[in-house]
PDB file of C-alpha atoms in Angstrom:
ATOM      1  CA  MET A   1     -68.103  10.429 -12.355  1.00  0.00           C
ATOM      2  CA  ARG A   2     -70.437  12.998 -13.719  1.00  0.00           C
ATOM      3  CA  ARG A   3     -70.622  16.645 -13.010  1.00  0.00           C
ATOM      4  CA  TYR A   4     -74.449  17.079 -14.018  1.00  0.00           C
ATOM      5  CA  GLY A   5     -77.384  15.239 -13.695  1.00  0.00           C
ATOM      6  CA  GLY A   6     -79.901  13.971 -15.870  1.00  0.00           C
ATOM      7  CA  ASP A   7     -82.790  15.289 -17.712  1.00  0.00           C
ATOM      8  CA  ASP A   8     -84.635  16.999 -15.401  1.00  0.00           C
ATOM      9  CA  PRO A   9     -87.931  15.261 -15.259  1.00  0.00           C
ATOM     10  CA  GLY A  10     -90.244  17.728 -13.063  1.00  0.00           C
ATOM     11  CA  PRO A  11     -92.085  20.409 -14.583  1.00  0.00           C
ATOM     12  CA  ARG A  12     -90.656  22.362 -18.195  1.00  0.00           C
ATOM     13  CA  PRO A  13     -90.365  26.086 -18.329  1.00  0.00           C
ATOM     14  CA  VAL A  14     -93.054  26.893 -20.079  1.00  0.00           C
ATOM     15  CA  PRO A  15     -92.453  29.127 -22.578  1.00  0.00           C
ATOM     16  CA  GLU A  16     -93.203  32.523 -21.386  1.00  0.00           C
ATOM     17  CA  THR A  17     -90.715  31.864 -18.957  1.00  0.00           C
ATOM     18  CA  PRO A  18     -87.937  34.410 -18.933  1.00  0.00           C
ATOM     19  CA  THR A  19     -84.544  33.528 -20.139  1.00  0.00           C
ATOM     20  CA  LEU A  20     -81.495  35.368 -21.144  1.00  0.00           C
ATOM     21  CA  LEU A  21     -78.805  34.134 -24.221  1.00  0.00           C
ATOM     22  CA  LEU A  22     -75.329  35.448 -24.823  1.00  0.00           C
ATOM     23  CA  ARG A  23     -73.984  35.400 -27.726  1.00  0.00           C
ATOM     24  CA  VAL A  24     -70.503  36.256 -28.765  1.00  0.00           C
ATOM     25  CA  GLU A  25     -69.794  36.841 -32.159  1.00  0.00           C
ATOM     26  CA  GLY A  26     -73.296  35.751 -33.316  1.00  0.00           C
ATOM     27  CA  GLU A  27     -72.709  32.526 -31.261  1.00  0.00           C
ATOM     28  CA  VAL A  28     -75.004  31.963 -28.556  1.00  0.00           C
ATOM     29  CA  VAL A  29     -71.997  30.679 -25.602  1.00  0.00           C
ATOM     30  CA  GLY A  30     -74.789  30.959 -22.216  1.00  0.00           C
ATOM     31  CA  CYS A  31     -77.955  30.650 -21.212  1.00  0.00           C
ATOM     32  CA  VAL A  32     -80.127  30.926 -18.405  1.00  0.00           C
ATOM     33  CA  ALA A  33     -83.567  31.182 -17.387  1.00  0.00           C
ATOM     34  CA  LEU A  34     -85.927  32.647 -14.191  1.00  0.00           C
ATOM     35  CA  ALA A  35     -89.199  30.587 -12.813  1.00  0.00           C
ATOM     36  CA  ALA A  36     -90.684  33.457 -11.071  1.00  0.00           C
ATOM     37  CA  GLU A  37     -94.277  33.177  -8.618  1.00  0.00           C
ATOM     38  CA  GLY A  38     -94.805  36.219  -6.940  1.00  0.00           C
ATOM     39  CA  GLU A  39     -91.481  37.443  -4.501  1.00  0.00           C
ATOM     40  CA  VAL A  40     -89.723  33.524  -4.984  1.00  0.00           C
ATOM     41  CA  GLY A  41     -87.659  32.869  -7.950  1.00  0.00           C
ATOM     42  CA  GLU A  42     -85.543  30.280  -8.870  1.00  0.00           C
ATOM     43  CA  ILE A  43     -82.590  30.358 -11.000  1.00  0.00           C
ATOM     44  CA  LYS A  44     -83.135  27.265 -13.963  1.00  0.00           C
ATOM     45  CA  ARG A  45     -80.595  25.819 -16.943  1.00  0.00           C
ATOM     46  CA  MET A  46     -78.076  28.656 -16.279  1.00  0.00           C
ATOM     47  CA  TYR A  47     -74.992  27.089 -18.942  1.00  0.00           C
ATOM     48  CA  VAL A  48     -72.473  28.198 -21.019  1.00  0.00           C
ATOM     49  CA  ILE A  49     -70.725  26.078 -23.529  1.00  0.00           C
ATOM     50  CA  GLU A  50     -67.296  24.760 -22.622  1.00  0.00           C
ATOM     51  CA  GLN A  51     -65.454  26.502 -25.355  1.00  0.00           C
ATOM     52  CA  ALA A  52     -66.476  29.700 -23.339  1.00  0.00           C
ATOM     53  CA  ARG A  53     -65.960  29.575 -19.692  1.00  0.00           C
ATOM     54  CA  GLY A  54     -62.917  31.194 -17.549  1.00  0.00           C
ATOM     55  CA  ARG A  55     -63.974  34.481 -19.299  1.00  0.00           C
ATOM     56  CA  GLY A  56     -66.726  35.520 -16.410  1.00  0.00           C
ATOM     57  CA  PHE A  57     -69.803  34.570 -18.529  1.00  0.00           C
ATOM     58  CA  SER A  58     -71.642  32.647 -15.980  1.00  0.00           C
ATOM     59  CA  ARG A  59     -70.835  35.994 -13.330  1.00  0.00           C
ATOM     60  CA  LEU A  60     -72.579  37.649 -16.533  1.00  0.00           C
ATOM     61  CA  LEU A  61     -75.326  35.670 -17.238  1.00  0.00           C
ATOM     62  CA  LEU A  62     -75.525  35.646 -13.118  1.00  0.00           C
ATOM     63  CA  ALA A  63     -76.368  39.817 -13.186  1.00  0.00           C
ATOM     64  CA  GLY A  64     -78.647  39.628 -15.565  1.00  0.00           C
ATOM     65  CA  VAL A  65     -81.214  37.035 -13.698  1.00  0.00           C
ATOM     66  CA  GLU A  66     -81.260  38.919 -10.909  1.00  0.00           C
ATOM     67  CA  GLU A  67     -81.938  42.063 -12.800  1.00  0.00           C
ATOM     68  CA  LEU A  68     -85.300  40.160 -14.479  1.00  0.00           C
ATOM     69  CA  ALA A  69     -85.939  39.274 -11.547  1.00  0.00           C
ATOM     70  CA  ALA A  70     -85.611  41.610  -9.335  1.00  0.00           C
ATOM     71  CA  ARG A  71     -87.808  42.991 -12.774  1.00  0.00           C
ATOM     72  CA  HIS A  72     -90.036  40.729 -11.896  1.00  0.00           C
ATOM     73  CA  GLY A  73     -90.898  42.082  -8.610  1.00  0.00           C
ATOM     74  CA  VAL A  74     -88.653  38.581  -7.387  1.00  0.00           C
ATOM     75  CA  GLU A  75     -86.924  39.509  -3.301  1.00  0.00           C
ATOM     76  CA  LEU A  76     -85.839  35.812  -3.148  1.00  0.00           C
ATOM     77  CA  LEU A  77     -83.731  34.156  -5.882  1.00  0.00           C
ATOM     78  CA  ARG A  78     -82.575  30.700  -5.091  1.00  0.00           C
ATOM     79  CA  LEU A  79     -81.082  27.978  -7.191  1.00  0.00           C
ATOM     80  CA  VAL A  80     -79.924  24.148  -7.066  1.00  0.00           C
ATOM     81  CA  THR A  81     -76.456  23.411  -7.488  1.00  0.00           C
ATOM     82  CA  GLY A  82     -74.497  20.214  -7.003  1.00  0.00           C
ATOM     83  CA  THR A  83     -71.289  18.830  -5.315  1.00  0.00           C
ATOM     84  CA  GLN A  84     -69.823  17.889  -8.720  1.00  0.00           C
ATOM     85  CA  GLN A  85     -69.901  21.586  -9.473  1.00  0.00           C
ATOM     86  CA  PRO A  86     -67.318  23.494  -7.508  1.00  0.00           C
ATOM     87  CA  GLU A  87     -67.060  26.123 -10.087  1.00  0.00           C
ATOM     88  CA  ALA A  88     -70.647  27.209  -9.858  1.00  0.00           C
ATOM     89  CA  VAL A  89     -70.435  27.271  -6.216  1.00  0.00           C
ATOM     90  CA  ALA A  90     -67.779  29.222  -5.791  1.00  0.00           C
ATOM     91  CA  LEU A  91     -70.009  31.831  -8.170  1.00  0.00           C
ATOM     92  CA  TYR A  92     -72.070  31.627  -6.336  1.00  0.00           C
ATOM     93  CA  GLU A  93     -70.919  32.712  -2.710  1.00  0.00           C
ATOM     94  CA  SER A  94     -69.012  35.270  -4.082  1.00  0.00           C
ATOM     95  CA  SER A  95     -71.953  36.571  -5.687  1.00  0.00           C
ATOM     96  CA  GLY A  96     -73.528  36.914  -2.324  1.00  0.00           C
ATOM     97  CA  TYR A  97     -75.782  33.405  -2.596  1.00  0.00           C
ATOM     98  CA  GLU A  98     -75.901  31.692   0.906  1.00  0.00           C
ATOM     99  CA  PRO A  99     -76.819  28.290   1.580  1.00  0.00           C
ATOM    100  CA  ILE A 100     -80.523  26.745   2.243  1.00  0.00           C
ATOM    101  CA  PRO A 101     -82.192  23.907   3.089  1.00  0.00           C
ATOM    102  CA  GLY A 102     -82.639  21.237  -0.277  1.00  0.00           C
ATOM    103  CA  PHE A 103     -85.831  22.197  -1.452  1.00  0.00           C
ATOM    104  CA  GLY A 104     -87.788  21.524  -5.470  1.00  0.00           C
ATOM    105  CA  TYR A 105     -87.148  17.838  -7.347  1.00  0.00           C
ATOM    106  CA  TRP A 106     -83.580  17.752  -6.363  1.00  0.00           C
ATOM    107  CA  GLY A 107     -83.866  19.080  -3.110  1.00  0.00           C
ATOM    108  CA  ASP A 108     -83.035  16.016  -1.538  1.00  0.00           C
ATOM    109  CA  GLU A 109     -81.238  14.351  -3.558  1.00  0.00           C
ATOM    110  CA  PRO A 110     -77.620  13.976  -1.488  1.00  0.00           C
ATOM    111  CA  GLU A 111     -75.385  15.723  -4.356  1.00  0.00           C
ATOM    112  CA  SER A 112     -77.756  18.695  -4.037  1.00  0.00           C
ATOM    113  CA  LEU A 113     -76.707  22.255  -2.819  1.00  0.00           C
ATOM    114  CA  CYS A 114     -79.473  25.031  -2.311  1.00  0.00           C
ATOM    115  CA  PHE A 115     -78.596  28.876  -2.432  1.00  0.00           C
ATOM    116  CA  ALA A 116     -80.694  31.711  -2.234  1.00  0.00           C
ATOM    117  CA  LYS A 117     -79.725  35.319  -2.320  1.00  0.00           C
ATOM    118  CA  ARG A 118     -82.473  38.724  -0.977  1.00  0.00           C
ATOM    119  CA  LEU A 119     -82.576  41.449  -3.813  1.00  0.00           C
ATOM    120  CA  GLY A 120     -82.235  45.059  -3.303  1.00  0.00           C
TER     121      GLY A 120
END
């Protein structure tokens, strides 16, 4: 069973896409990108390497991308995750994200779960 889907065939983020990297002792251990169009933003490609999981880095990245989104004028921040990522689902739910109808390329997939949070 695969925990993560394949490569996203949708549009690639442009080089100017705001992206956060999390470094520990000089090594990149996590990342997250923000796709924003006006008042709606989407969390893209949030990932923490396996060796660094369980140390609160995902929560740190999530707080960082929320702050970044607010600075870009985003009022509604949404994301797509999957049924095979229960840790991610728990993180988002405990951080105030609520389930929403599917959206985007992966929105209609049966294993996709979509969430959103109002900022501010």
